[in-house]
Tab-separated table of C-alpha atoms in Angstrom:
chain	number	residue	atom	x	y	z
A	1	MET	CA	18.768	-16.721	2.217
A	2	PRO	CA	21.344	-17.195	-0.511
A	3	SER	CA	22.383	-20.329	-2.276
A	4	LEU	CA	25.653	-22.032	-1.620
A	5	PRO	CA	27.447	-24.245	-4.160
A	6	LEU	CA	26.770	-27.810	-3.088
A	7	SER	CA	30.467	-28.582	-3.448
A	8	ALA	CA	31.170	-26.133	-0.618
A	9	VAL	CA	28.516	-27.740	1.539
A	10	ARG	CA	29.832	-31.218	0.966
A	11	ALA	CA	33.436	-30.199	1.472
A	12	GLY	CA	32.639	-28.446	4.722
A	13	HIS	CA	34.321	-25.239	3.548
A	14	LEU	CA	32.062	-23.008	5.638
A	15	ASP	CA	32.037	-22.822	9.380
A	16	ARG	CA	28.855	-21.840	11.242
A	17	ARG	CA	29.737	-18.117	11.381
A	18	SER	CA	30.558	-17.946	7.657
A	19	PHE	CA	27.391	-19.860	6.869
A	20	LEU	CA	25.170	-17.435	8.763
A	21	ALA	CA	27.015	-14.445	7.343
A	22	ALA	CA	26.321	-15.753	3.862
A	23	GLY	CA	22.668	-16.053	4.811
A	24	ALA	CA	22.559	-12.355	5.611
A	25	ALA	CA	24.318	-11.235	2.448
A	26	LEU	CA	21.635	-11.881	-0.159
A	27	VAL	CA	18.886	-9.318	-0.638
A	28	VAL	CA	15.801	-11.499	-1.091
A	29	ALA	CA	12.351	-10.294	-2.103
A	30	ALA	CA	11.028	-12.544	0.622
A	31	ALA	CA	7.568	-13.108	1.948
A	32	CYS	CA	7.080	-10.271	4.418
A	33	SER	CA	8.751	-11.139	7.717
A	34	SER	CA	10.090	-9.259	10.699
A	35	GLY	CA	13.021	-11.675	10.892
A	36	ASP	CA	12.198	-12.833	14.434
A	37	ASP	CA	14.106	-15.841	15.724
A	38	ASP	CA	11.125	-18.172	15.421
A	39	THR	CA	10.764	-17.670	11.668
A	40	THR	CA	12.771	-18.543	8.616
A	41	SER	CA	13.280	-16.274	5.652
A	42	SER	CA	10.914	-17.085	2.811
A	43	GLY	CA	10.192	-16.112	-0.745
A	44	ALA	CA	10.583	-17.469	-4.238
A	45	THR	CA	12.435	-14.647	-6.002
A	46	ALA	CA	15.744	-12.882	-5.452
A	47	THR	CA	17.311	-9.627	-6.522
A	48	THR	CA	20.859	-10.960	-6.600
A	49	SER	CA	22.373	-14.361	-7.185
A	50	GLY	CA	24.500	-16.125	-4.609
A	51	ALA	CA	25.134	-19.171	-6.807
A	52	GLU	CA	28.055	-19.967	-9.065
A	53	PRO	CA	27.258	-19.531	-12.788
A	54	ASP	CA	26.894	-23.274	-13.389
A	55	GLN	CA	24.893	-23.882	-10.238
A	56	LEU	CA	21.358	-23.335	-8.966
A	57	GLU	CA	20.195	-20.673	-6.561
A	58	VAL	CA	17.910	-22.044	-3.850
A	59	LEU	CA	15.563	-19.841	-1.825
A	60	LEU	CA	13.536	-21.214	1.052
A	61	ALA	CA	9.856	-20.304	0.608
A	62	SER	CA	8.461	-21.880	3.793
A	63	ALA	CA	8.114	-19.314	6.555
A	64	GLN	CA	8.443	-21.578	9.576
A	65	LEU	CA	9.987	-25.024	9.959
A	66	VAL	CA	9.345	-26.939	13.182
A	67	ALA	CA	11.194	-29.987	14.468
A	68	GLY	CA	9.406	-33.195	15.352
A	69	SER	CA	6.646	-33.395	12.744
A	70	ASP	CA	6.297	-33.835	9.005
A	71	GLN	CA	6.883	-30.465	7.387
A	72	ARG	CA	5.770	-29.024	4.057
A	73	VAL	CA	8.981	-27.531	2.664
A	74	THR	CA	8.876	-25.253	-0.377
A	75	ALA	CA	11.678	-23.589	-2.295
A	76	GLY	CA	12.125	-21.255	-5.208
A	77	VAL	CA	14.901	-22.414	-7.509
A	78	LEU	CA	16.695	-20.107	-9.922
A	79	LYS	CA	18.913	-21.070	-12.853
A	80	ASP	CA	20.876	-18.224	-14.442
A	81	ALA	CA	18.743	-15.766	-12.428
A	82	GLU	CA	15.495	-17.159	-13.882
A	83	PRO	CA	12.969	-19.441	-12.150
A	84	LEU	CA	13.648	-23.105	-12.888
A	85	ARG	CA	10.635	-24.679	-14.612
A	86	GLN	CA	11.780	-28.285	-14.791
A	87	ALA	CA	8.752	-30.423	-13.971
A	88	ASP	CA	10.604	-33.710	-13.453
A	89	GLY	CA	13.943	-34.832	-12.086
A	90	VAL	CA	14.303	-32.214	-9.351
A	91	ARG	CA	15.501	-33.630	-6.029
A	92	ILE	CA	15.957	-32.159	-2.564
A	93	ALA	CA	18.101	-33.359	0.339
A	94	PHE	CA	18.518	-32.100	3.893
A	95	GLY	CA	21.457	-32.287	6.253
A	96	ARG	CA	22.161	-31.347	9.844
A	97	ASP	CA	25.617	-30.046	9.018
A	98	PHE	CA	27.696	-28.951	6.033
A	99	LYS	CA	29.373	-32.266	5.293
A	100	ASN	CA	26.530	-34.761	5.399
A	101	LEU	CA	23.262	-34.732	3.500
A	102	GLY	CA	20.466	-37.231	3.870
A	103	PRO	CA	18.960	-39.199	0.979
A	104	TRP	CA	17.747	-37.307	-2.072
A	105	GLN	CA	13.960	-37.187	-2.413
A	106	PRO	CA	11.746	-35.997	-5.268
A	107	ALA	CA	10.298	-32.491	-5.325
A	108	THR	CA	7.095	-31.575	-7.171
A	109	PHE	CA	6.862	-28.503	-9.403
A	110	HIS	CA	3.992	-26.079	-8.681
A	111	HIS	CA	2.950	-23.120	-10.809
A	112	GLU	CA	-0.786	-23.356	-11.600
A	113	GLY	CA	-2.291	-19.909	-11.136
A	114	ILE	CA	1.020	-18.367	-10.013
A	115	ASP	CA	3.148	-18.938	-13.090
A	116	ASP	CA	5.560	-16.095	-12.276
A	117	ARG	CA	6.067	-17.470	-8.732
A	118	PRO	CA	6.796	-21.185	-9.349
A	119	TYR	CA	8.151	-23.311	-6.525
A	120	TYR	CA	9.140	-26.854	-5.624
A	121	LYS	CA	7.622	-28.793	-2.742
A	122	THR	CA	8.632	-31.761	-0.671
A	123	SER	CA	8.048	-33.033	2.865
A	124	TYR	CA	10.556	-33.701	5.622
A	125	ARG	CA	10.660	-34.444	9.337
A	126	PHE	CA	13.465	-32.541	11.087
A	127	ASP	CA	14.485	-34.508	14.149
A	128	THR	CA	16.100	-31.584	15.965
A	129	ALA	CA	15.941	-27.814	15.957
A	130	GLY	CA	18.835	-25.653	14.787
A	131	GLN	CA	20.696	-24.862	11.593
A	132	TRP	CA	20.173	-27.191	8.637
A	133	VAL	CA	21.099	-27.303	4.971
A	134	MET	CA	18.646	-27.787	2.100
A	135	ALA	CA	20.218	-28.852	-1.199
A	136	VAL	CA	18.569	-29.050	-4.626
A	137	GLU	CA	19.745	-31.039	-7.641
A	138	ALA	CA	18.337	-30.701	-11.173
A	139	GLY	CA	19.766	-31.482	-14.589
A	140	GLY	CA	23.240	-32.083	-13.239
A	141	LYS	CA	23.295	-28.741	-11.452
A	142	THR	CA	23.150	-28.203	-7.717
A	143	GLY	CA	22.597	-25.496	-5.148
A	144	ALA	CA	21.987	-25.237	-1.443
A	145	SER	CA	20.543	-22.899	1.152
A	146	PRO	CA	20.832	-22.629	4.922
A	147	LEU	CA	17.628	-22.852	6.909
A	148	ASN	CA	16.599	-22.601	10.538
A	149	VAL	CA	14.419	-25.156	12.315
A	150	ILE	CA	12.684	-24.248	15.564
A	151	THR	CA	11.049	-26.165	18.393
A	152	ALA	CA	7.265	-26.236	18.633
A	153	ASP	CA	7.288	-24.515	22.016
A	154	SER	CA	9.319	-21.574	20.699
A	155	THR	CA	6.461	-20.175	18.614
A	156	LYS	CA	2.957	-18.997	19.517
A	157	VAL	CA	1.711	-19.214	15.939
A	158	PRO	CA	-0.880	-22.039	15.764
A	159	LEU	CA	0.672	-25.203	14.358
A	160	VAL	CA	-0.996	-28.220	12.791
A	161	GLY	CA	-2.864	-29.967	15.594
A	162	GLY	CA	-3.204	-26.744	17.580
A	163	ALA	CA	-6.272	-24.625	18.115
A	164	MET	CA	-7.284	-21.645	16.030
A	165	ILE	CA	-7.578	-18.351	17.902
A	166	PRO	CA	-11.083	-16.817	17.872
A	167	VAL	CA	-10.301	-13.154	17.213
A	168	LYS	CA	-12.523	-10.416	15.811
A	169	THR	CA	-11.431	-9.469	12.287
A	170	PRO	CA	-12.722	-6.727	9.948
A	171	THR	CA	-15.876	-7.291	7.935
A	172	VAL	CA	-17.821	-5.213	5.439
A	173	ALA	CA	-20.225	-4.268	8.227
A	174	ASP	CA	-17.548	-3.560	10.858
A	175	HIS	CA	-14.057	-2.460	9.841
A	176	ALA	CA	-12.860	-2.905	13.448
A	177	GLY	CA	-10.324	-0.099	13.071
A	178	VAL	CA	-8.718	-1.513	9.907
A	179	ASP	CA	-8.895	0.568	6.713
A	180	PRO	CA	-8.969	-0.801	4.109
A	181	ILE	CA	-10.249	-4.177	5.236
A	182	CYS	CA	-8.910	-5.670	2.014
A	183	THR	CA	-6.112	-4.328	-0.182
A	184	ARG	CA	-7.025	-6.576	-3.092
A	185	ASP	CA	-8.517	-4.777	-6.124
A	186	PRO	CA	-11.317	-5.639	-6.396
A	187	GLN	CA	-11.988	-6.454	-2.747
A	188	CYS	CA	-12.107	-10.197	-2.119
A	189	PRO	CA	-15.374	-11.875	-1.044
A	190	PHE	CA	-14.012	-13.207	2.258
A	191	HIS	CA	-15.106	-10.393	4.582
A	192	ASP	CA	-18.720	-11.332	5.325
A	193	VAL	CA	-17.985	-12.664	8.809
A	194	SER	CA	-15.316	-12.142	11.441
A	195	LEU	CA	-12.905	-14.999	12.105
A	196	ASP	CA	-14.275	-15.570	15.606
A	197	ALA	CA	-17.815	-15.825	14.209
A	198	ALA	CA	-16.638	-18.183	11.469
A	199	LEU	CA	-15.063	-20.501	14.036
A	200	GLY	CA	-18.287	-20.336	16.055
A	201	GLU	CA	-20.218	-21.813	13.131
A	202	LYS	CA	-18.604	-25.170	13.875
A	203	ARG	CA	-17.668	-25.939	10.295
A	204	PRO	CA	-14.324	-26.047	8.471
A	205	VAL	CA	-12.617	-22.677	8.034
A	206	ALA	CA	-10.004	-21.478	5.560
A	207	ALA	CA	-8.423	-18.295	6.953
A	208	ILE	CA	-5.791	-16.499	4.911
A	209	PHE	CA	-3.581	-13.772	6.366
A	210	SER	CA	-2.231	-11.674	3.505
A	211	THR	CA	-1.873	-8.132	2.185
A	212	PRO	CA	-1.969	-8.011	-1.620
A	213	ALA	CA	-1.070	-4.320	-1.925
A	214	LEU	CA	1.711	-4.207	0.686
A	215	CYS	CA	3.367	-7.629	0.494
A	216	GLN	CA	7.064	-7.125	-0.165
A	217	SER	CA	7.370	-10.475	-1.977
A	218	ARG	CA	4.317	-9.903	-4.185
A	219	VAL	CA	3.150	-13.398	-3.206
A	220	CYS	CA	0.133	-12.356	-1.086
A	221	GLY	CA	-1.930	-11.180	-4.047
A	222	PRO	CA	-1.398	-14.255	-6.244
A	223	VAL	CA	-2.188	-16.749	-3.466
A	224	LEU	CA	-5.328	-14.816	-2.467
A	225	ASP	CA	-6.402	-14.802	-6.118
A	226	VAL	CA	-5.885	-18.564	-6.226
A	227	LEU	CA	-8.012	-19.026	-3.106
A	228	VAL	CA	-10.796	-16.823	-4.491
A	229	LYS	CA	-10.927	-18.894	-7.682
A	230	GLU	CA	-10.909	-22.231	-5.869
A	231	ALA	CA	-13.354	-21.245	-3.112
A	232	ASP	CA	-16.506	-21.405	-5.241
A	233	ALA	CA	-16.355	-25.201	-5.456
A	234	PHE	CA	-16.110	-25.505	-1.654
A	235	LYS	CA	-18.265	-22.637	-0.362
A	236	ASP	CA	-21.054	-24.963	0.806
A	237	HIS	CA	-18.638	-26.844	3.073
A	238	ILE	CA	-15.959	-24.345	4.095
A	239	ARG	CA	-16.164	-20.805	5.492
A	240	PHE	CA	-13.525	-18.519	3.950
A	241	VAL	CA	-12.041	-15.540	5.801
A	242	HIS	CA	-9.384	-13.066	4.687
A	243	VAL	CA	-7.425	-11.173	7.337
A	244	GLU	CA	-5.460	-8.095	6.261
A	245	VAL	CA	-2.007	-7.650	7.737
A	246	TYR	CA	-1.872	-3.906	8.517
A	247	ARG	CA	-4.250	-1.405	10.082
A	248	SER	CA	-3.872	1.067	7.198
A	249	MET	CA	-2.022	1.759	3.968
A	250	GLN	CA	0.307	4.187	5.792
A	251	VAL	CA	2.599	1.624	7.331
A	252	ASP	CA	5.672	1.993	9.483
A	253	PHE	CA	7.075	-1.494	8.974
A	254	ASN	CA	9.184	-1.146	12.125
A	255	ASP	CA	6.130	-0.486	14.303
A	256	PRO	CA	4.569	-3.726	15.630
A	257	ASN	CA	1.385	-1.780	16.387
A	258	ALA	CA	0.965	-1.261	12.652
A	259	LEU	CA	-0.134	-4.885	12.431
A	260	ALA	CA	-3.870	-5.502	12.375
A	261	PRO	CA	-5.393	-7.123	15.497
A	262	GLY	CA	-5.759	-10.463	13.724
A	263	MET	CA	-2.045	-10.629	12.965
A	264	GLN	CA	-1.193	-9.727	16.551
A	265	ALA	CA	-3.575	-12.323	17.971
A	266	TYR	CA	-1.962	-15.023	15.841
A	267	HIS	CA	1.555	-13.824	16.736
A	268	LEU	CA	2.382	-13.643	13.035
A	269	THR	CA	5.486	-11.816	11.864
A	270	PHE	CA	5.302	-13.248	8.343
A	271	GLU	CA	2.740	-13.714	5.605
A	272	PRO	CA	0.986	-14.994	3.576
A	273	VAL	CA	-0.324	-17.885	5.671
A	274	LEU	CA	-3.373	-20.041	4.966
A	275	PHE	CA	-4.810	-21.840	8.001
A	276	LEU	CA	-7.171	-24.744	7.293
A	277	SER	CA	-9.114	-25.807	10.392
A	278	GLY	CA	-11.756	-28.454	10.992
A	279	ALA	CA	-15.214	-27.962	12.471
A	280	ASP	CA	-13.605	-28.398	15.906
A	281	GLY	CA	-11.356	-25.392	15.361
A	282	VAL	CA	-8.172	-27.479	15.184
A	283	VAL	CA	-5.630	-26.665	12.475
A	284	ARG	CA	-5.535	-29.486	9.928
A	285	GLU	CA	-3.043	-27.928	7.517
A	286	ARG	CA	-1.064	-24.716	7.194
A	287	LEU	CA	0.278	-23.385	3.920
A	288	ASP	CA	2.961	-20.750	4.485
A	289	GLY	CA	4.251	-18.647	1.614
A	290	PRO	CA	3.384	-19.534	-1.968
A	291	TYR	CA	0.893	-22.206	-2.980
A	292	ASP	CA	-0.593	-22.845	-6.389
A	293	ALA	CA	-4.093	-23.807	-7.507
A	294	LEU	CA	-3.297	-27.521	-7.504
A	295	GLU	CA	-1.977	-27.552	-3.951
A	296	CYS	CA	-4.789	-25.274	-2.759
A	297	ARG	CA	-7.492	-27.377	-4.413
A	298	ASP	CA	-6.127	-30.600	-2.935
A	299	ALA	CA	-5.905	-29.097	0.561
A	300	LEU	CA	-9.457	-27.702	0.394
A	301	GLY	CA	-10.689	-31.077	-0.806
A	302	ARG	CA	-9.145	-32.819	2.199
A	303	LEU	CA	-10.633	-30.229	4.529
A	304	ALA	CA	-14.119	-30.490	3.021
A	305	ALA	CA	-14.017	-34.274	3.210
């Protein structure tokens, strides 16, 4: 989605129809998504700028925002069409409408291991579903982006506190009709066991759904690389599984049957997604879109503990 000058948000210059039309106008190199109603656009880069020259461009990187629980919210921020790399003093605020924003809260800068895909992270609890505004302030400059918040019962994708789905996924020994089983080069080491077998081991599982070679945002490869590098320190405590997104390299992106069985079982229309589940098979955390080595390492540490 595009940025909007914060002055326009505060002044209430856009009605709902204009706001949504603006959201459709920007061509974003977003994390791959079908654009279904239960998802939000995501991605940390853009091909065009919707911000005024002296303002920031804000791009939502979280794939799905759900009302009623604390949410990890990530955003790519551009200044003069380049990623903002300001480590301190970046603040984010949320509002239910165009005229009123809640209190500003700090956002942390993340880039370790994905330096060309930096993002800012904060946490927020949306009290109701619907259209919201996310605003970013840094160095006296501002920008804003529309975002959509859904209800928990409107999505079948496992949420934090929900159960993982034991589905057969491709392994080195059994491709299960998916070729290649991994589009990373070289192939990642997370294809020894199927996801259903991993969940049956009754230990923590880190399952990443991503397609390095076919991801339109070019985020899937970097986050999988991060996970591969961080996994070695946790391999004695956590089972790692990678699930490819498509059945083959010849993809008709408009054909839902092109999705691999694992993606269909998890009702995913966006990626990358990293599910972190406990030994009981319950989702402890979910990292949608980009994450860096620091955030990944911290999340794996909590899961292993």
